[in-house]
Coordinates of C-alpha atoms in Angstrom, one line a residue:
Chain A
M17 CA 25.9 -16.0 9.8
M18 CA 25.5 -20.2 10.5
G19 CA 25.7 -22.5 8.3
A20 CA 25.1 -22.8 4.3
P21 CA 23.2 -20.6 2.9
A22 CA 20.3 -21.9 0.9
Q23 CA 18.9 -19.9 -2.6
Q24 CA 18.9 -16.5 -1.8
Q25 CA 15.9 -14.8 -1.9
P26 CA 16.8 -11.1 -1.7
Q27 CA 13.1 -9.7 -1.1
A28 CA 11.5 -11.5 0.7
P29 CA 11.4 -10.9 4.9
Q30 CA 12.7 -12.6 7.6
V31 CA 10.8 -14.9 9.3
N32 CA 13.0 -16.6 12.2
P33 CA 15.9 -14.6 12.8
L34 CA 18.1 -18.1 14.0
A35 CA 16.8 -19.5 10.9
A36 CA 18.0 -16.3 8.7
L37 CA 21.4 -16.3 10.1
A38 CA 21.6 -19.8 8.8
G39 CA 20.9 -18.7 5.2
Q40 CA 17.3 -20.3 5.2
T41 CA 15.0 -19.5 2.5
P42 CA 11.6 -17.7 4.1
Q43 CA 10.3 -20.6 2.9
Q44 CA 12.1 -22.9 4.4
Q45 CA 11.6 -20.5 7.5
Q46 CA 8.1 -20.5 6.9
Q47 CA 8.4 -24.7 7.3
Q48 CA 10.3 -24.9 10.1
Q49 CA 7.6 -21.8 11.9
Q50 CA 4.6 -24.4 11.3
Q51 CA 6.2 -26.8 13.6
S52 CA 6.6 -25.6 17.8
P53 CA 9.9 -24.3 18.5
P54 CA 12.3 -26.7 19.8
Q55 CA 12.5 -27.3 23.5
L56 CA 15.9 -27.0 24.4
S57 CA 17.5 -27.3 27.8
H58 CA 19.0 -24.7 30.1
A59 CA 22.5 -25.2 28.5
Q60 CA 21.7 -25.3 25.3
L61 CA 20.3 -21.9 25.8
V62 CA 22.7 -20.5 27.4
A63 CA 25.5 -21.6 24.6
G64 CA 22.9 -19.9 21.6
L65 CA 22.6 -16.6 23.8
H66 CA 26.4 -16.7 23.8
K67 CA 27.2 -17.5 20.4
F68 CA 25.1 -14.7 19.4
G69 CA 26.1 -12.7 22.5
E70 CA 29.8 -13.1 20.6
I71 CA 28.8 -12.3 17.4
K72 CA 27.2 -8.7 18.5
A73 CA 30.0 -8.0 20.4
A74 CA 32.3 -8.6 17.8
M75 CA 29.6 -5.9 15.1
L76 CA 29.6 -3.4 17.5
P77 CA 33.3 -1.9 17.2
V78 CA 31.6 -1.6 13.6
I79 CA 28.3 -0.2 13.8
S80 CA 29.6 2.6 16.2
D81 CA 32.5 3.7 13.4
P82 CA 31.4 6.7 12.5
K83 CA 32.9 5.9 8.8
L84 CA 30.6 3.0 8.3
G85 CA 28.1 4.1 5.8
K86 CA 30.7 6.7 4.5
V87 CA 33.4 4.8 3.6
N88 CA 34.3 1.0 2.7
I89 CA 34.7 -1.1 5.6
R90 CA 35.3 -4.4 4.7
P91 CA 39.1 -4.5 6.6
K92 CA 36.8 -3.3 9.6
L93 CA 34.8 -6.4 9.1
L94 CA 37.1 -8.6 8.1
D95 CA 39.0 -7.8 11.6
A96 CA 35.8 -8.4 13.6
T97 CA 34.9 -11.7 11.8
S98 CA 38.5 -12.5 12.3
K99 CA 38.0 -12.3 16.3
L100 CA 34.7 -14.6 16.2
L101 CA 37.0 -17.4 14.3
M102 CA 39.9 -17.0 16.9
N103 CA 37.0 -17.8 19.6
K104 CA 35.3 -20.2 18.2
T105 CA 32.4 -18.6 17.6
L106 CA 31.6 -19.2 13.7
T107 CA 34.0 -21.1 11.6
L108 CA 35.5 -20.4 8.4
P109 CA 33.2 -21.3 6.1
E110 CA 30.0 -19.9 8.3
I111 CA 31.7 -16.4 7.9
M112 CA 33.1 -17.2 4.2
N113 CA 29.6 -17.8 2.9
R114 CA 28.3 -14.4 5.0
I115 CA 31.1 -12.4 4.1
K116 CA 31.0 -13.1 0.1
D117 CA 27.8 -11.3 0.4
L118 CA 29.2 -8.0 1.5
P119 CA 28.7 -4.9 -0.9
D120 CA 30.6 -2.5 -1.9
D121 CA 28.6 0.2 -1.5
P122 CA 29.1 1.8 1.9
Q123 CA 25.6 2.6 2.4
K124 CA 24.8 -1.4 1.5
Q125 CA 27.5 -2.2 3.2
K126 CA 25.7 -0.2 6.4
A127 CA 22.7 -2.3 6.0
F128 CA 24.2 -5.7 5.7
V129 CA 26.5 -4.8 9.2
D130 CA 22.7 -3.5 10.5
Q131 CA 21.2 -6.6 9.3
I132 CA 23.8 -8.9 11.4
Y133 CA 23.7 -7.4 14.6
T134 CA 19.9 -7.1 14.6
S135 CA 19.4 -10.8 13.3
S136 CA 22.2 -11.7 16.6
D137 CA 20.1 -9.2 18.7
Q138 CA 16.5 -10.7 17.9
A139 CA 17.7 -14.2 17.8
Q140 CA 18.2 -14.1 21.8
K141 CA 15.1 -12.7 22.3
V142 CA 13.7 -15.4 20.5
L143 CA 15.8 -17.5 22.6
L144 CA 14.7 -15.6 26.0
A145 CA 10.9 -15.8 24.9
N146 CA 11.2 -19.6 25.1
A147 CA 13.2 -20.0 28.2
V148 CA 10.0 -20.6 29.7
H149 CA 10.0 -23.7 28.2
A150 CA 13.5 -24.8 29.0
Q151 CA 14.4 -28.5 30.5
D152 CA 17.0 -28.6 33.8
S153 CA 19.9 -29.9 32.2
E154 CA 24.1 -30.2 33.3
P155 CA 25.4 -27.0 34.0
W156 CA 26.8 -24.7 30.7
S157 CA 30.7 -23.9 30.8
M158 CA 33.3 -22.8 27.9
D159 CA 33.9 -26.7 28.1
S160 CA 31.0 -27.6 27.4
H161 CA 29.9 -25.2 25.0
D162 CA 30.6 -26.7 21.4
K163 CA 28.7 -29.9 22.6
H164 CA 25.6 -27.7 23.5
L165 CA 26.0 -25.5 20.9
G166 CA 26.0 -28.7 18.7
D167 CA 22.8 -29.7 20.0
F168 CA 21.4 -26.3 20.1
A169 CA 21.9 -25.9 16.3
Q170 CA 21.1 -29.4 15.7
K171 CA 17.1 -28.5 17.4
Y172 CA 16.7 -25.4 15.4
G173 CA 17.8 -27.7 12.0
I174 CA 20.5 -24.8 11.4
R175 CA 23.4 -27.6 11.4
Chain B
M22 CA -61.0 21.9 17.5
A23 CA -58.0 23.8 17.3
E24 CA -56.3 24.3 14.6
T25 CA -52.5 22.8 14.7
N26 CA -50.7 25.6 14.9
V27 CA -47.8 25.0 12.2
E28 CA -46.2 27.9 12.0
I29 CA -43.6 26.8 14.3
Y30 CA -42.5 24.1 11.4
K31 CA -42.3 26.6 8.7
N32 CA -38.3 26.7 9.3
L33 CA -38.2 23.2 8.9
G34 CA -39.9 22.9 5.2
A35 CA -43.4 22.1 6.7
N36 CA -44.7 25.0 4.6
N37 CA -46.7 22.5 1.9
Q38 CA -48.7 20.8 5.0
Q39 CA -47.7 17.5 3.5
M40 CA -45.9 16.3 6.7
T41 CA -47.4 16.3 9.9
P42 CA -46.4 17.4 13.1
L43 CA -45.4 13.6 14.0
Q44 CA -43.7 13.0 10.9
I45 CA -41.5 16.5 11.1
L46 CA -40.6 15.0 15.0
Q47 CA -40.1 11.5 13.6
L48 CA -37.7 13.7 11.0
L49 CA -36.3 15.5 14.2
G50 CA -35.7 12.1 16.0
Q51 CA -33.9 10.2 13.0
A52 CA -31.7 13.2 12.5
N53 CA -30.2 13.3 16.2
N54 CA -30.1 9.5 16.0
L55 CA -27.7 10.4 12.7
K56 CA -26.0 12.7 14.8
L57 CA -25.7 10.5 17.7
Q58 CA -24.0 7.8 15.9
Q59 CA -21.9 10.0 13.9
Q60 CA -20.5 11.5 17.4
N61 CA -19.9 8.0 18.2
I62 CA -17.7 7.5 15.1
D63 CA -15.6 10.3 15.6
A64 CA -15.5 9.1 19.1
N65 CA -14.5 5.7 17.9
T66 CA -11.8 7.0 15.4
G67 CA -10.4 9.4 17.7
V68 CA -10.1 6.4 20.4
A69 CA -8.3 4.6 17.3
E70 CA -5.8 7.4 17.0
S71 CA -4.8 7.7 20.2
F72 CA -3.3 4.1 20.4
K73 CA -2.1 3.9 17.4
N74 CA -0.1 7.3 18.0
N75 CA 0.9 6.1 21.5
V76 CA 2.3 2.6 21.0
N77 CA 6.1 2.8 22.0
P78 CA 8.9 0.9 19.8
D79 CA 9.2 -2.1 22.2
G80 CA 5.4 -2.6 21.5
T81 CA 4.2 -1.0 25.0
L82 CA 1.8 1.7 25.7
N83 CA 2.9 5.1 26.9
Y84 CA 0.2 5.6 28.8
P85 CA 0.8 9.1 30.0
G86 CA 0.7 9.8 26.5
L87 CA -2.4 8.2 26.0
S88 CA -4.7 9.6 28.8
K89 CA -3.5 13.1 26.9
A90 CA -4.4 12.0 23.6
L91 CA -7.5 10.4 24.7
A92 CA -9.1 13.2 26.8
G93 CA -8.6 15.7 23.4
S94 CA -9.7 12.9 20.8
A95 CA -12.2 10.5 22.2
G96 CA -15.4 13.0 22.6
I97 CA -18.2 11.2 24.2
K98 CA -16.2 8.0 24.7
A99 CA -13.2 9.9 26.6
P100 CA -14.8 8.9 30.0
E101 CA -15.1 5.4 30.0
T102 CA -11.9 4.7 27.9
L103 CA -10.1 7.1 30.2
N104 CA -11.2 4.8 33.4
A105 CA -10.0 1.8 31.5
V106 CA -7.0 3.1 30.7
V107 CA -6.0 4.2 34.4
S108 CA -6.9 0.9 35.6
N109 CA -5.0 -0.3 32.9
T110 CA -2.3 2.0 34.1
A111 CA -2.3 0.8 38.0
A112 CA -2.3 -2.9 37.0
Y113 CA 0.9 -2.2 34.0
N114 CA 3.1 -0.3 36.8
A115 CA 2.2 -3.8 39.2
L116 CA 3.0 -5.4 36.3
R117 CA 6.3 -3.4 35.6
Q118 CA 7.4 -3.4 39.1
T119 CA 6.8 -7.5 39.3
Q120 CA 9.2 -7.6 36.3
Q121 CA 12.0 -5.2 37.7
D122 CA 11.7 -7.2 40.7
T123 CA 12.6 -10.7 39.6
I124 CA 15.1 -9.1 37.3
Q125 CA 17.0 -7.7 40.2
K126 CA 16.5 -10.4 42.4
R127 CA 18.4 -12.7 39.4
F128 CA 21.1 -10.4 38.5
G129 CA 21.7 -9.1 42.2
A130 CA 22.3 -12.4 43.4
I131 CA 25.0 -13.6 40.3
G132 CA 27.3 -10.2 43.1
S133 CA 27.1 -12.7 45.7
L134 CA 29.2 -15.3 43.4
P135 CA 33.1 -15.3 44.2
N136 CA 33.8 -14.8 40.3
P137 CA 30.6 -14.5 38.4
T138 CA 30.9 -15.1 34.5
M139 CA 29.2 -13.8 31.2
G140 CA 27.6 -17.7 31.8
D141 CA 25.7 -16.7 34.7
I142 CA 24.9 -13.7 33.5
Y143 CA 23.0 -15.8 30.6
S144 CA 21.3 -18.7 33.3
A145 CA 20.5 -15.4 35.5
G146 CA 18.6 -13.9 32.3
I147 CA 16.7 -17.2 31.5
D148 CA 16.0 -18.2 35.3
A149 CA 14.4 -14.4 35.0
M150 CA 12.6 -15.5 32.2
R151 CA 11.4 -18.3 33.7
D152 CA 10.5 -16.8 36.7
N153 CA 8.5 -13.6 35.2
P154 CA 7.5 -14.9 31.2
T155 CA 5.6 -11.5 31.2
I156 CA 9.0 -9.7 31.3
P157 CA 10.1 -8.2 27.5
P158 CA 13.3 -9.9 26.6
E159 CA 14.6 -6.7 25.3
M160 CA 14.7 -5.7 29.8
I161 CA 17.1 -9.0 29.8
T162 CA 19.0 -8.5 26.7
K163 CA 20.0 -4.7 27.7
R164 CA 21.8 -6.4 30.9
I165 CA 23.3 -9.0 28.9
D166 CA 24.5 -6.5 26.6
E167 CA 26.2 -3.9 29.7
A168 CA 27.3 -6.8 31.2
R169 CA 29.5 -8.1 28.4
S170 CA 31.0 -4.4 27.6
I171 CA 32.3 -5.2 31.4
K172 CA 36.2 -6.8 30.9
D173 CA 37.1 -6.9 34.5
P174 CA 35.7 -9.2 36.6
K175 CA 35.7 -7.3 39.5
K176 CA 33.4 -5.0 38.0
L177 CA 31.6 -7.4 37.1
K178 CA 30.8 -8.6 40.4
E179 CA 30.5 -5.0 41.2
W180 CA 28.0 -4.2 38.3
A181 CA 25.7 -7.4 39.3
L182 CA 25.4 -6.3 43.2
K183 CA 24.5 -2.5 41.6
Q184 CA 21.7 -4.8 39.7
G185 CA 20.4 -6.0 43.2
I186 CA 21.1 -3.6 45.8
T187 CA 17.5 -2.2 46.1
A188 CA 15.8 -5.7 45.0
P189 CA 12.8 -5.1 47.7
S190 CA 12.5 -9.0 48.4
F191 CA 15.5 -10.9 48.8
E192 CA 14.9 -14.4 50.9
A193 CA 17.2 -14.5 53.7
N194 CA 19.3 -17.8 53.7
V195 CA 20.9 -17.9 56.9
G196 CA 23.5 -20.7 57.6
E197 CA 24.8 -21.3 53.9
T198 CA 28.3 -21.6 53.7
G199 CA 30.9 -20.0 52.2
T200 CA 34.6 -20.1 51.9
P201 CA 36.3 -21.6 54.8
D202 CA 38.1 -18.8 56.9
A203 CA 41.7 -19.5 58.0
T204 CA 41.4 -22.2 60.5
G205 CA 39.3 -23.8 57.5
A206 CA 36.3 -23.7 59.4
P207 CA 33.7 -22.4 56.7
Q208 CA 32.2 -19.0 57.4
V209 CA 28.9 -18.7 57.8
V210 CA 27.2 -17.0 55.3
S211 CA 24.1 -15.1 55.4
R212 CA 22.0 -13.9 52.5
G213 CA 19.8 -10.9 52.6
A214 CA 20.3 -9.0 54.9
R215 CA 18.6 -5.8 54.9
T216 CA 21.1 -2.8 54.7
M217 CA 18.8 -0.2 53.4
Q218 CA 14.8 0.4 54.2
Q219 CA 13.9 -1.5 51.0
G220 CA 16.2 -4.3 50.9
G221 CA 20.0 -5.2 50.6
V222 CA 21.1 -8.6 48.5
A223 CA 24.6 -8.3 49.3
P224 CA 25.8 -11.7 51.8
I225 CA 27.6 -10.8 54.8
I226 CA 30.3 -12.6 56.0
N227 CA 31.6 -12.3 59.7
G228 CA 29.3 -8.7 59.6
A229 CA 30.7 -7.3 56.4
P230 CA 29.5 -7.5 52.9
V231 CA 30.8 -9.4 50.9
G232 CA 32.9 -8.3 47.6
V233 CA 31.6 -4.9 47.9
S234 CA 33.6 -1.7 48.3
P235 CA 33.5 0.0 52.0
S236 CA 31.2 2.6 50.8
Y237 CA 28.6 0.1 50.4
S238 CA 29.6 -1.2 54.1
A239 CA 28.6 2.4 54.8
A240 CA 25.0 2.0 53.4
A241 CA 24.4 -0.5 56.6
S242 CA 25.4 3.0 59.3
S243 CA 23.1 4.8 59.9
E244 CA 23.7 7.9 57.8
G245 CA 23.7 5.1 54.7
A246 CA 20.4 3.7 55.5
Q247 CA 18.7 7.8 56.2
S248 CA 20.3 7.5 52.5
G249 CA 18.7 4.2 51.3
A250 CA 15.4 5.3 53.2
S251 CA 15.3 9.0 50.9
A252 CA 16.3 7.4 47.9
N253 CA 13.2 4.6 48.6
A254 CA 11.3 7.0 49.4
L255 CA 11.6 8.9 45.8
T256 CA 11.8 5.5 44.2
V257 CA 8.0 4.7 45.6
A258 CA 6.7 8.2 45.1
N259 CA 8.2 7.2 41.1
D260 CA 6.8 4.4 41.0
T261 CA 2.7 5.2 41.5
S262 CA 4.1 8.9 39.6
T263 CA 2.3 7.7 36.8
T264 CA -0.9 6.6 37.9
R265 CA -1.4 9.7 39.8
K266 CA -0.9 12.1 36.9
G267 CA -3.6 10.1 34.9
M268 CA -5.9 11.0 38.1
L269 CA -5.1 14.2 38.2
G270 CA -6.0 14.2 34.8
N271 CA -9.2 13.1 34.9
L272 CA -9.8 16.0 38.1
E273 CA -8.6 18.8 35.9
E274 CA -11.0 17.3 33.6
D275 CA -13.5 17.3 36.5
L276 CA -12.8 20.7 38.3
T277 CA -13.4 22.6 34.7
K278 CA -16.9 20.4 33.8
F279 CA -18.1 21.1 37.4
T280 CA -17.0 24.1 39.0
S281 CA -16.6 27.0 37.0
G282 CA -19.2 29.7 36.1
P283 CA -22.1 30.2 38.0
G284 CA -24.2 27.2 39.2
A285 CA -20.8 24.9 39.8
D286 CA -21.5 22.1 41.9
W287 CA -18.6 20.5 44.1
T288 CA -21.2 17.4 44.8
K289 CA -20.5 16.6 41.0
V290 CA -16.9 16.1 41.4
A291 CA -17.3 13.5 44.3
K292 CA -19.6 12.1 42.2
S293 CA -17.8 12.0 39.6
W294 CA -14.9 10.7 41.1
V295 CA -17.2 7.8 42.5
N296 CA -18.0 6.7 39.2
R297 CA -14.8 6.5 38.0
N298 CA -14.2 3.2 40.5
V299 CA -10.8 3.9 40.2
P300 CA -8.5 2.4 43.0
K301 CA -6.2 5.1 44.3
P302 CA -2.5 3.9 44.0
K303 CA -0.6 3.2 47.6
G304 CA -0.1 6.4 49.1
W305 CA -2.3 8.7 47.4
E306 CA -4.0 10.5 50.1
F307 CA -5.9 12.8 47.8
D308 CA -9.9 12.0 48.1
P309 CA -11.7 13.5 46.0
A310 CA -15.1 11.9 46.6
S311 CA -14.7 14.2 49.9
I312 CA -14.5 17.3 48.2
A313 CA -17.5 19.5 48.8
G314 CA -16.4 22.5 48.3
Q315 CA -13.0 24.5 47.4
E316 CA -11.7 24.7 50.6
Q317 CA -11.5 21.0 51.0
F318 CA -9.6 20.6 47.4
V319 CA -7.1 23.5 48.4
K320 CA -6.6 21.3 51.4
Q321 CA -6.5 17.7 49.9
A322 CA -4.1 19.4 47.4
A323 CA -1.7 20.5 50.0
Q324 CA -1.5 17.4 51.4
L325 CA -1.0 15.8 47.9
S326 CA 2.0 19.2 47.4
Q327 CA 3.3 18.2 50.8
A328 CA 3.7 14.4 49.9
Q329 CA 5.4 14.8 46.6
F330 CA 8.2 17.7 48.2
Q331 CA 9.0 15.7 50.8
A332 CA 9.5 12.7 47.9
L333 CA 11.9 15.3 46.1
G334 CA 13.3 16.3 49.3
G335 CA 12.6 20.0 49.1
S336 CA 10.3 22.6 47.5
G337 CA 12.7 23.5 45.0
S338 CA 15.0 26.8 44.7
N339 CA 12.3 28.8 43.9
A340 CA 12.9 31.1 47.2
Q341 CA 10.0 33.0 47.1
F342 CA 7.3 30.1 46.6
N343 CA 9.5 28.4 49.3
A344 CA 8.9 31.4 52.3
S345 CA 5.3 31.4 51.3
Y346 CA 4.9 27.6 51.1
E347 CA 6.5 27.0 54.3
V348 CA 4.3 29.7 56.0
N349 CA 1.0 28.3 54.6
P350 CA 0.5 25.7 52.0
N351 CA -3.0 26.1 52.2
D352 CA -2.8 29.5 51.7
T353 CA -0.1 29.7 49.1
L354 CA -2.2 27.2 47.2
S355 CA -5.0 29.4 46.9
Q356 CA -3.7 32.1 45.2
L357 CA -2.8 29.6 42.3
G358 CA -6.5 29.4 41.4
N359 CA -7.9 25.7 40.7
K360 CA -6.0 25.4 37.4
G361 CA -2.5 27.0 38.6
I362 CA -3.0 24.3 41.8
I363 CA -3.4 21.0 39.1
R364 CA -0.4 21.9 37.3
L365 CA 1.7 22.2 40.4
L366 CA 0.2 18.9 41.1
K367 CA 0.8 17.8 37.8
G368 CA 4.5 19.6 37.6
N369 CA 5.8 17.5 41.0
E370 CA 5.2 14.3 39.2
D371 CA 6.8 14.9 36.2
A372 CA 9.9 16.1 38.6
I373 CA 9.4 12.9 40.8
Q374 CA 9.6 10.9 37.9
A375 CA 12.5 13.0 36.5
K376 CA 14.4 13.2 40.1
A377 CA 14.2 9.2 39.7
K378 CA 15.8 8.6 36.5
A379 CA 18.3 10.9 37.4
W380 CA 18.9 8.9 40.4
R381 CA 19.6 6.0 38.6
K382 CA 22.1 7.0 35.8
W383 CA 23.4 8.9 39.5
R384 CA 23.7 5.1 40.3
R385 CA 24.9 3.5 36.8
D386 CA 27.4 6.2 37.0
G387 CA 29.0 4.2 39.5
N388 CA 28.1 6.5 42.7
G389 CA 26.9 3.5 46.0
P390 CA 23.9 3.9 47.4
D391 CA 25.4 6.4 50.4
T392 CA 25.8 9.0 47.9
Y393 CA 21.9 10.0 48.1
A394 CA 22.4 13.2 49.8
D395 CA 25.1 14.5 47.9
F396 CA 22.8 14.3 44.7
S397 CA 19.8 15.4 45.6
D398 CA 21.4 18.7 46.4
Q399 CA 22.7 18.9 43.0
F400 CA 19.6 18.2 41.5
N401 CA 17.7 20.7 44.2
S402 CA 20.3 23.2 43.6
N403 CA 18.7 23.2 39.9
F404 CA 14.8 22.1 40.8
D405 CA 12.7 24.9 40.4
P406 CA 8.7 23.7 40.3
R407 CA 7.6 25.9 38.0
V408 CA 9.7 24.4 34.9
F409 CA 8.0 21.5 35.6
Q410 CA 4.6 23.1 35.6
F411 CA 5.4 25.5 32.6
K412 CA 4.7 23.0 30.3
Y413 CA 1.0 23.0 31.1
I414 CA 0.6 26.4 31.2
P415 CA -1.1 27.1 27.3
E416 CA 1.6 28.6 24.7
K417 CA -0.3 31.7 24.7
D418 CA 0.3 32.7 28.4
R419 CA 3.4 31.4 28.9
Q420 CA 5.4 34.6 28.1
E421 CA 3.0 36.7 30.3
Y422 CA 4.0 34.2 32.7
V423 CA 7.8 35.1 32.6
D424 CA 7.1 38.4 32.1
R425 CA 5.0 38.5 35.7
M426 CA 8.6 37.3 37.2
D427 CA 10.8 40.4 38.8
P428 CA 14.4 40.3 37.0
A429 CA 15.9 38.6 39.4
D430 CA 13.7 35.9 39.8
K431 CA 13.0 35.7 36.2
L432 CA 16.8 35.0 35.6
K433 CA 17.1 32.2 37.8
F434 CA 13.9 30.5 36.4
L435 CA 15.3 30.8 32.9
T436 CA 18.8 29.4 34.0
D437 CA 16.7 26.6 36.0
M438 CA 15.0 25.5 32.8
T439 CA 17.7 25.6 30.4
H440 CA 19.6 23.0 33.0
A441 CA 16.3 21.5 33.0
R442 CA 16.4 20.9 29.6
K443 CA 19.9 20.1 29.0
Q444 CA 19.5 17.4 31.5
G445 CA 16.5 15.8 29.6
W446 CA 13.8 16.9 32.2
V447 CA 11.4 18.6 30.4
Q448 CA 10.3 19.0 27.1
F449 CA 7.7 21.1 25.5
R450 CA 5.3 20.7 23.5
P451 CA 2.2 22.1 22.7
V452 CA 0.1 22.9 25.6
E453 CA -1.6 19.9 27.3

C-alpha cells in the first residue's frame, strides 16, 4: 500500500515484499533484486519498521474479524485505512490506489487483506535481516520520522 | 584329481555346468553388491524423506522428530546420520541460547528507560539483529507485535522488564547516574544487580529496583531467590532436554541391539557410545561408556531420573510410584525393565519441556518471578510421569497397561492424562 502501482501482473510471483507494497511489477522487482540491498541508517530502518508495523496493526482487527471471508468487509477495511490516513502512515493517493483493487467477493477480500498483512510482515523481516548493514545515525523520533521515511522510500525506489 | 562337486550349486542354476564355480561365486558377489547398492539407495531415500518431513514452517529443523524419523527410515545410514543430528542438535541448542540471550538483553534494557516507546522497541530489535545476525527475524517481529498491542506505557515498561528478567548475563554498569533525587543530586543507578541466581536486569536506585512492583522487589528476598533458583533449574534442564532425549534414543537403540537375548554383551553398549563421539550436554551425569552390566545401567538411570525429578520439583502425583521411588529408586527402576526405564527417562524429558513451556506461559500471563512455588504446586498436582511415558508404549499394549492399574489409580491416571492433553502437554501419535 505504498506508491503508485505500475502495470498489474496478477499471476506473477511477488519477489520483494517492500516493492510489492509499492505495486512494482515482478520485472521491476527482479531488476531491483539484482542490485545489492540499500544501505540504510538505523533511523531509516526504524522508520520502515514503524510504517509496516502501523499497517499490520491497522489490518489486525480486520483479519481477526470472524466475518472476514463471509461478508463484505469493505466498510471495516475503509475504517482501518482511515486510521492509517489520520496517523499519516499512508497518504490518500496511496490508499485509494490499493483500495480500488479490493474485490467484491468476501473470499477474495480475505485473500486481499491477508496479502497486505503478510507483505507488511515480510517487509519488516527483510528490513531486520538487513539490519546488520545498518549505519549509525541520528536517533529516530516521531518528529524526524517523515524525513527518515522519505529517505528510506527513496533508497528502495518506492517514491 | 577329485571331481568338483557341483551339487551344491544346483539351486543356482549351475546344472548345465557351463558356469564354473568361480563364475557362480562372481555372480553371487555381483548380487551382493546390487543388494548393498539397493540398501544404500533405500537408506538415502529414507534420510531425504526424514529431513523433508521435519522442517518447521519457519525453516528450522524439528530435531526430535528428525531423530525419530531417521531411526525408523534411514536403514544402514541411521547411526551416522543420527550422530550428526545429535551433534547438530547440541550446536543448534547452543545457537538458540545465544539468540535468546541477545534478545532478552536488548529488550530487557528497555525496561530501565523511564518512558519506553515503540521507537525504543524497534531500536532494540535492530540492535539485537546487529549483535547476532543468526537471529531469525520472526523472533523479533513477534516481540514487536506483542509490544505494539500494549497501549499503556507503564505496561509496556513492565513487558520490557519481563523480557529481560531472566537474562543470563547483563553487564554491571555501576555508577551510571539516574534522575536527580529531592535534593537535586543525581542518584547512582547500578544496572545488572543479580536479583536471581541466573541474573537480573532491573536497575537499582537506592537499593530498590526501578519501575517494578513490590513483588519484583520480593524476588530479591530469600523467598524470591529460592523461586528464581527453582525456575532457573527448570530452565537450565529444559535447554538441553532435546539433546538428552536424542541421546536416550541412541541408548535405547543400543540396548535393544546388544543386550537382548542370549549372548547379551553390555560392553558393546559402551563401545557404541564411545564411537558415536557425541559431547555430553552440561549436567548429563549419565555415562554409558562406563556401563558394564545391567546393575550399572540401572544405577546410572536412577541418577539421571533423580536429576530430572529434581528439575521437575518432585516425582509427580502417582502415590504408589512415589512411595516406592523414595525408598529405593534403583529397585523401583529395576522393576520397570530396560525398556520401561528408557520410557521413564524420555517421558521425564518431555515433562521438563512441558513444564518449562507452562512456566513461560504463566509469566506471560502477568505472574511475577517470585511465584514459581505456586506455579509448580499447580503443575505438579496433575503431573503423573506415566502420562508422559505413555506415548512410548506401543499402541497395542496401552490398554493392557491401563487395565493393570487398580481402579483408584486408573481413575487418577486418566484424569491426569485428560488434564495433560487439554493443557497441550502431551499428544498421542502412533508408537514412537
